PDB file of C-alpha atoms in Angstrom:
ATOM      1  CA  UNK A   1      20.377 -93.070  15.930  1.00  0.00           C
ATOM      2  CA  UNK A   2      20.503 -96.727  14.942  1.00  0.00           C
ATOM      3  CA  UNK A   3      17.167 -97.908  13.560  1.00  0.00           C
ATOM      4  CA  UNK A   4      16.379-101.575  13.955  1.00  0.00           C
ATOM      5  CA  UNK A   5      14.720-102.906  10.816  1.00  0.00           C
ATOM      6  CA  UNK A   6      11.553-104.967  11.099  1.00  0.00           C
ATOM      7  CA  UNK A   7      10.436-107.981   9.085  1.00  0.00           C
ATOM      8  CA  UNK A   8       6.956-109.382   9.542  1.00  0.00           C
ATOM      9  CA  UNK A   9       6.909-112.970   8.338  1.00  0.00           C
ATOM     10  CA  UNK A  10       4.188-115.446   7.481  1.00  0.00           C
ATOM     11  CA  UNK A  11       2.058-113.013   5.462  1.00  0.00           C
ATOM     12  CA  UNK A  12      -0.745-114.924   3.751  1.00  0.00           C
ATOM     13  CA  UNK A  13      -3.166-112.171   2.658  1.00  0.00           C
ATOM     14  CA  UNK A  14      -2.827-108.832   0.833  1.00  0.00           C
ATOM     15  CA  UNK A  15      -4.698-107.079   3.644  1.00  0.00           C
ATOM     16  CA  UNK A  16      -2.100-108.290   6.132  1.00  0.00           C
ATOM     17  CA  UNK A  17       0.696-107.013   3.885  1.00  0.00           C
ATOM     18  CA  UNK A  18      -0.990-103.607   3.822  1.00  0.00           C
ATOM     19  CA  UNK A  19      -1.309-103.740   7.589  1.00  0.00           C
ATOM     20  CA  UNK A  20       2.385-104.584   7.979  1.00  0.00           C
ATOM     21  CA  UNK A  21       3.383-101.727   5.689  1.00  0.00           C
ATOM     22  CA  UNK A  22       1.096 -99.267   7.450  1.00  0.00           C
ATOM     23  CA  UNK A  23       2.566-100.372  10.764  1.00  0.00           C
ATOM     24  CA  UNK A  24       6.108 -99.635   9.626  1.00  0.00           C
ATOM     25  CA  UNK A  25       7.573-102.947   8.410  1.00  0.00           C
ATOM     26  CA  UNK A  26      10.690-102.832   6.241  1.00  0.00           C
ATOM     27  CA  UNK A  27      10.159-106.347   4.849  1.00  0.00           C
ATOM     28  CA  UNK A  28       7.483-109.018   4.724  1.00  0.00           C
ATOM     29  CA  UNK A  29       8.049-112.766   4.664  1.00  0.00           C
ATOM     30  CA  UNK A  30       6.350-115.235   2.335  1.00  0.00           C
ATOM     31  CA  UNK A  31       6.603-118.891   3.339  1.00  0.00           C
ATOM     32  CA  UNK A  32       7.050-121.504   0.601  1.00  0.00           C
ATOM     33  CA  UNK A  33       7.199-124.534   2.877  1.00  0.00           C
ATOM     34  CA  UNK A  34       4.259-126.915   2.621  1.00  0.00           C
ATOM     35  CA  UNK A  35       4.018-128.083   6.264  1.00  0.00           C
ATOM     36  CA  UNK A  36       3.753-124.519   7.560  1.00  0.00           C
ATOM     37  CA  UNK A  37       0.264-123.166   8.342  1.00  0.00           C
ATOM     38  CA  UNK A  38       1.514-119.923   6.762  1.00  0.00           C
ATOM     39  CA  UNK A  39       2.523-121.478   3.436  1.00  0.00           C
ATOM     40  CA  UNK A  40       1.429-119.569   0.332  1.00  0.00           C
ATOM     41  CA  UNK A  41       1.281-120.496  -3.334  1.00  0.00           C
ATOM     42  CA  UNK A  42       3.070-118.500  -5.998  1.00  0.00           C
ATOM     43  CA  UNK A  43      -0.283-117.051  -7.051  1.00  0.00           C
ATOM     44  CA  UNK A  44      -1.054-115.891  -3.513  1.00  0.00           C
ATOM     45  CA  UNK A  45       2.442-114.455  -3.198  1.00  0.00           C
ATOM     46  CA  UNK A  46       2.037-112.450  -6.415  1.00  0.00           C
ATOM     47  CA  UNK A  47      -1.167-110.897  -5.078  1.00  0.00           C
ATOM     48  CA  UNK A  48       0.576-109.985  -1.837  1.00  0.00           C
ATOM     49  CA  UNK A  49       3.611-108.481  -3.597  1.00  0.00           C
ATOM     50  CA  UNK A  50       1.318-106.403  -5.816  1.00  0.00           C
ATOM     51  CA  UNK A  51       0.205-104.290  -2.827  1.00  0.00           C
ATOM     52  CA  UNK A  52       3.723-103.563  -1.539  1.00  0.00           C
ATOM     53  CA  UNK A  53       5.120-100.053  -2.036  1.00  0.00           C
ATOM     54  CA  UNK A  54       8.722 -99.349  -3.069  1.00  0.00           C
ATOM     55  CA  UNK A  55      11.399-100.137  -0.470  1.00  0.00           C
ATOM     56  CA  UNK A  56       9.378-102.782   1.362  1.00  0.00           C
ATOM     57  CA  UNK A  57      11.196-106.011   0.526  1.00  0.00           C
ATOM     58  CA  UNK A  58       9.336-109.275  -0.161  1.00  0.00           C
ATOM     59  CA  UNK A  59      11.360-112.155   1.302  1.00  0.00           C
ATOM     60  CA  UNK A  60      10.804-115.769   0.251  1.00  0.00           C
ATOM     61  CA  UNK A  61      11.335-118.449   2.903  1.00  0.00           C
ATOM     62  CA  UNK A  62      12.341-121.961   1.821  1.00  0.00           C
ATOM     63  CA  UNK A  63      13.316-125.097   3.761  1.00  0.00           C
ATOM     64  CA  UNK A  64      15.596-127.562   1.951  1.00  0.00           C
ATOM     65  CA  UNK A  65      13.663-126.976  -1.250  1.00  0.00           C
ATOM     66  CA  UNK A  66      14.633-128.477  -4.577  1.00  0.00           C
ATOM     67  CA  UNK A  67      16.441-125.841  -6.640  1.00  0.00           C
ATOM     68  CA  UNK A  68      13.909-126.210  -9.443  1.00  0.00           C
ATOM     69  CA  UNK A  69      11.102-125.408  -7.013  1.00  0.00           C
ATOM     70  CA  UNK A  70      12.870-122.231  -5.893  1.00  0.00           C
ATOM     71  CA  UNK A  71      13.480-121.186  -9.496  1.00  0.00           C
ATOM     72  CA  UNK A  72       9.823-121.794 -10.340  1.00  0.00           C
ATOM     73  CA  UNK A  73       8.776-119.425  -7.567  1.00  0.00           C
ATOM     74  CA  UNK A  74      11.353-116.851  -8.655  1.00  0.00           C
ATOM     75  CA  UNK A  75       9.986-116.941 -12.195  1.00  0.00           C
ATOM     76  CA  UNK A  76       6.544-115.996 -10.884  1.00  0.00           C
ATOM     77  CA  UNK A  77       7.114-113.885  -7.761  1.00  0.00           C
ATOM     78  CA  UNK A  78       9.269-110.711  -7.537  1.00  0.00           C
ATOM     79  CA  UNK A  79      11.208-111.680  -4.421  1.00  0.00           C
ATOM     80  CA  UNK A  80      13.951-109.310  -3.323  1.00  0.00           C
ATOM     81  CA  UNK A  81      15.635-111.625  -0.818  1.00  0.00           C
ATOM     82  CA  UNK A  82      15.710-115.375  -0.175  1.00  0.00           C
ATOM     83  CA  UNK A  83      15.661-116.871   3.316  1.00  0.00           C
ATOM     84  CA  UNK A  84      16.891-120.439   3.740  1.00  0.00           C
ATOM     85  CA  UNK A  85      15.763-122.219   6.894  1.00  0.00           C
ATOM     86  CA  UNK A  86      17.085-125.736   6.390  1.00  0.00           C
ATOM     87  CA  UNK A  87      20.496-127.349   6.014  1.00  0.00           C
ATOM     88  CA  UNK A  88      21.267-125.623   2.708  1.00  0.00           C
ATOM     89  CA  UNK A  89      24.968-125.372   1.870  1.00  0.00           C
ATOM     90  CA  UNK A  90      26.512-121.996   0.952  1.00  0.00           C
ATOM     91  CA  UNK A  91      26.932-122.992  -2.708  1.00  0.00           C
ATOM     92  CA  UNK A  92      23.224-123.823  -2.929  1.00  0.00           C
ATOM     93  CA  UNK A  93      22.232-120.519  -1.306  1.00  0.00           C
ATOM     94  CA  UNK A  94      24.408-118.605  -3.754  1.00  0.00           C
ATOM     95  CA  UNK A  95      22.880-120.263  -6.811  1.00  0.00           C
ATOM     96  CA  UNK A  96      19.769-118.147  -7.425  1.00  0.00           C
ATOM     97  CA  UNK A  97      21.098-114.723  -8.430  1.00  0.00           C
ATOM     98  CA  UNK A  98      19.434-113.132  -5.394  1.00  0.00           C
ATOM     99  CA  UNK A  99      20.782-111.915  -2.081  1.00  0.00           C
ATOM    100  CA  UNK A 100      20.036-114.432   0.632  1.00  0.00           C
ATOM    101  CA  UNK A 101      19.743-114.705   4.387  1.00  0.00           C
ATOM    102  CA  UNK A 102      20.675-117.928   6.185  1.00  0.00           C
ATOM    103  CA  UNK A 103      18.674-118.969   9.217  1.00  0.00           C
ATOM    104  CA  UNK A 104      20.627-120.593  12.032  1.00  0.00           C
ATOM    105  CA  UNK A 105      18.718-122.549  14.653  1.00  0.00           C
ATOM    106  CA  UNK A 106      20.374-121.934  17.984  1.00  0.00           C
ATOM    107  CA  UNK A 107      20.974-125.535  18.989  1.00  0.00           C
ATOM    108  CA  UNK A 108      23.181-125.974  22.076  1.00  0.00           C
ATOM    109  CA  UNK A 109      26.354-126.853  20.155  1.00  0.00           C
ATOM    110  CA  UNK A 110      26.204-124.276  17.364  1.00  0.00           C
ATOM    111  CA  UNK A 111      29.220-122.029  16.779  1.00  0.00           C
ATOM    112  CA  UNK A 112      27.601-118.887  15.396  1.00  0.00           C
ATOM    113  CA  UNK A 113      30.897-117.235  14.474  1.00  0.00           C
ATOM    114  CA  UNK A 114      32.017-120.321  12.539  1.00  0.00           C
ATOM    115  CA  UNK A 115      28.678-120.415  10.711  1.00  0.00           C
ATOM    116  CA  UNK A 116      29.025-116.714   9.924  1.00  0.00           C
ATOM    117  CA  UNK A 117      32.368-117.440   8.271  1.00  0.00           C
ATOM    118  CA  UNK A 118      30.868-120.386   6.403  1.00  0.00           C
ATOM    119  CA  UNK A 119      27.999-118.241   5.089  1.00  0.00           C
ATOM    120  CA  UNK A 120      30.163-115.177   4.483  1.00  0.00           C
ATOM    121  CA  UNK A 121      28.250-114.452   1.265  1.00  0.00           C
ATOM    122  CA  UNK A 122      24.926-114.118   3.098  1.00  0.00           C
ATOM    123  CA  UNK A 123      23.331-110.689   3.354  1.00  0.00           C
ATOM    124  CA  UNK A 124      22.464-111.563   6.952  1.00  0.00           C
ATOM    125  CA  UNK A 125      22.093-114.343   9.491  1.00  0.00           C
ATOM    126  CA  UNK A 126      18.709-114.983  11.045  1.00  0.00           C
ATOM    127  CA  UNK A 127      19.012-116.517  14.500  1.00  0.00           C
ATOM    128  CA  UNK A 128      16.005-118.594  15.521  1.00  0.00           C
ATOM    129  CA  UNK A 129      15.152-120.838  18.440  1.00  0.00           C
ATOM    130  CA  UNK A 130      16.015-124.516  18.196  1.00  0.00           C
ATOM    131  CA  UNK A 131      13.417-127.215  18.567  1.00  0.00           C
ATOM    132  CA  UNK A 132      14.166-130.679  17.212  1.00  0.00           C
ATOM    133  CA  UNK A 133      12.284-131.367  13.994  1.00  0.00           C
ATOM    134  CA  UNK A 134      10.861-127.831  13.717  1.00  0.00           C
ATOM    135  CA  UNK A 135      12.602-125.556  11.163  1.00  0.00           C
ATOM    136  CA  UNK A 136      11.127-122.343  12.589  1.00  0.00           C
ATOM    137  CA  UNK A 137       8.066-120.723  14.062  1.00  0.00           C
ATOM    138  CA  UNK A 138       8.522-122.333  17.464  1.00  0.00           C
ATOM    139  CA  UNK A 139       7.119-119.337  19.338  1.00  0.00           C
ATOM    140  CA  UNK A 140       9.958-119.714  21.832  1.00  0.00           C
ATOM    141  CA  UNK A 141      12.875-117.414  22.631  1.00  0.00           C
ATOM    142  CA  UNK A 142      16.474-118.479  23.167  1.00  0.00           C
ATOM    143  CA  UNK A 143      19.219-117.089  25.399  1.00  0.00           C
ATOM    144  CA  UNK A 144      20.165-113.805  23.726  1.00  0.00           C
ATOM    145  CA  UNK A 145      23.489-113.821  25.585  1.00  0.00           C
ATOM    146  CA  UNK A 146      24.596-116.492  23.103  1.00  0.00           C
ATOM    147  CA  UNK A 147      24.621-113.988  20.229  1.00  0.00           C
ATOM    148  CA  UNK A 148      28.167-112.764  19.459  1.00  0.00           C
ATOM    149  CA  UNK A 149      28.046-108.972  19.698  1.00  0.00           C
ATOM    150  CA  UNK A 150      30.736-108.769  17.014  1.00  0.00           C
ATOM    151  CA  UNK A 151      28.155-110.012  14.515  1.00  0.00           C
ATOM    152  CA  UNK A 152      25.177-107.941  15.586  1.00  0.00           C
ATOM    153  CA  UNK A 153      25.062-105.819  12.424  1.00  0.00           C
ATOM    154  CA  UNK A 154      24.621-109.027  10.399  1.00  0.00           C
ATOM    155  CA  UNK A 155      22.000-110.445  12.765  1.00  0.00           C
ATOM    156  CA  UNK A 156      18.266-110.668  12.228  1.00  0.00           C
ATOM    157  CA  UNK A 157      16.878-111.776  15.566  1.00  0.00           C
ATOM    158  CA  UNK A 158      13.890-114.139  15.553  1.00  0.00           C
ATOM    159  CA  UNK A 159      12.373-116.737  17.843  1.00  0.00           C
ATOM    160  CA  UNK A 160       9.397-116.014  20.069  1.00  0.00           C
ATOM    161  CA  UNK A 161       9.464-112.237  19.700  1.00  0.00           C
ATOM    162  CA  UNK A 162       6.290-110.314  20.509  1.00  0.00           C
ATOM    163  CA  UNK A 163       5.271-106.776  21.495  1.00  0.00           C
ATOM    164  CA  UNK A 164       6.092-107.448  25.151  1.00  0.00           C
ATOM    165  CA  UNK A 165       9.663-108.729  24.788  1.00  0.00           C
ATOM    166  CA  UNK A 166      11.052-107.212  21.586  1.00  0.00           C
ATOM    167  CA  UNK A 167      12.044-103.967  23.300  1.00  0.00           C
ATOM    168  CA  UNK A 168      14.257-105.852  25.739  1.00  0.00           C
ATOM    169  CA  UNK A 169      15.789-107.859  22.893  1.00  0.00           C
ATOM    170  CA  UNK A 170      16.641-104.739  20.905  1.00  0.00           C
ATOM    171  CA  UNK A 171      18.032-102.953  23.960  1.00  0.00           C
ATOM    172  CA  UNK A 172      20.256-105.914  24.833  1.00  0.00           C
ATOM    173  CA  UNK A 173      21.567-106.897  21.414  1.00  0.00           C
ATOM    174  CA  UNK A 174      21.156-103.983  19.014  1.00  0.00           C
ATOM    175  CA  UNK A 175      20.633-106.381  16.098  1.00  0.00           C
ATOM    176  CA  UNK A 176      20.379-105.137  12.551  1.00  0.00           C
ATOM    177  CA  UNK A 177      16.781-106.340  12.383  1.00  0.00           C
ATOM    178  CA  UNK A 178      14.080-108.321  14.157  1.00  0.00           C
ATOM    179  CA  UNK A 179      11.720-110.866  12.619  1.00  0.00           C
ATOM    180  CA  UNK A 180       8.264-111.690  13.944  1.00  0.00           C
ATOM    181  CA  UNK A 181       5.462-113.969  12.808  1.00  0.00           C
ATOM    182  CA  UNK A 182       3.254-115.617  15.417  1.00  0.00           C
ATOM    183  CA  UNK A 183       3.901-112.842  17.929  1.00  0.00           C
ATOM    184  CA  UNK A 184       1.726-110.417  15.929  1.00  0.00           C
ATOM    185  CA  UNK A 185      -1.088-112.797  14.993  1.00  0.00           C
ATOM    186  CA  UNK A 186      -4.574-113.552  16.253  1.00  0.00           C
ATOM    187  CA  UNK A 187      -4.496-116.892  14.388  1.00  0.00           C
ATOM    188  CA  UNK A 188      -1.798-118.668  12.333  1.00  0.00           C
ATOM    189  CA  UNK A 189      -1.273-116.625   9.177  1.00  0.00           C
ATOM    190  CA  UNK A 190      -3.683-113.859  10.225  1.00  0.00           C
ATOM    191  CA  UNK A 191      -1.968-110.722  11.477  1.00  0.00           C
ATOM    192  CA  UNK A 192      -3.330-108.465  14.209  1.00  0.00           C
ATOM    193  CA  UNK A 193      -3.005-104.712  13.418  1.00  0.00           C
ATOM    194  CA  UNK A 194      -2.930-103.743  17.082  1.00  0.00           C
ATOM    195  CA  UNK A 195      -0.126-106.218  17.843  1.00  0.00           C
ATOM    196  CA  UNK A 196       1.864-105.014  14.836  1.00  0.00           C
ATOM    197  CA  UNK A 197       1.520-101.412  16.006  1.00  0.00           C
ATOM    198  CA  UNK A 198       2.643-102.329  19.521  1.00  0.00           C
ATOM    199  CA  UNK A 199       5.575-104.375  18.199  1.00  0.00           C
ATOM    200  CA  UNK A 200       6.838-101.554  15.971  1.00  0.00           C
ATOM    201  CA  UNK A 201       6.364 -99.013  18.759  1.00  0.00           C
ATOM    202  CA  UNK A 202       8.383-101.168  21.177  1.00  0.00           C
ATOM    203  CA  UNK A 203      11.239-101.433  18.688  1.00  0.00           C
ATOM    204  CA  UNK A 204      11.198 -97.691  18.106  1.00  0.00           C
ATOM    205  CA  UNK A 205      11.205 -96.935  21.828  1.00  0.00           C
ATOM    206  CA  UNK A 206      14.164 -99.265  22.392  1.00  0.00           C
ATOM    207  CA  UNK A 207      16.056 -97.573  19.554  1.00  0.00           C
ATOM    208  CA  UNK A 208      15.444 -94.143  21.079  1.00  0.00           C
ATOM    209  CA  UNK A 209      16.726 -95.317  24.466  1.00  0.00           C
TER     210      UNK A 209
END
């Protein structure tokens, strides 16, 4: 049986990381983007990573960050994967001696297959909703029919997912993984254990079907 992996992003507190792990997350996301209400410092991120067990991957999210800023975080935080949410070029993404995931905002004119070829070195492609001027965390879904099925095992599906719609998304697309942030919160940056449990259960039920 295919098992859809789950990343819970926007973790800001060690207790929320523990909650995500207990709920069944495969990865947690740490946001290093100042304008985000879920942004964490390197010191906060270290505390969060310290409570993670083996095989739960800490992912660092950056948006058009200066390379020196990324390297400073990497020197202090044991990130296993980098997630780039801006207009970063492939050569930039490849420059940190870490596997990376490239986020693609599903604007109307995007050619996902062409972008997949452009970012062929990426460990995965995260597809997120497009909203002008907002690099992520829109809380809105996009038309899942736009996702090329030929790429689904490279796809991490994001954008407006929550416990009520993630089962349908998994059933329709069979992505490699799903990514959720606001959909399992009771306030920005504060995760809700009950919503996490429902989200993970919905993914598992869709996988079984």
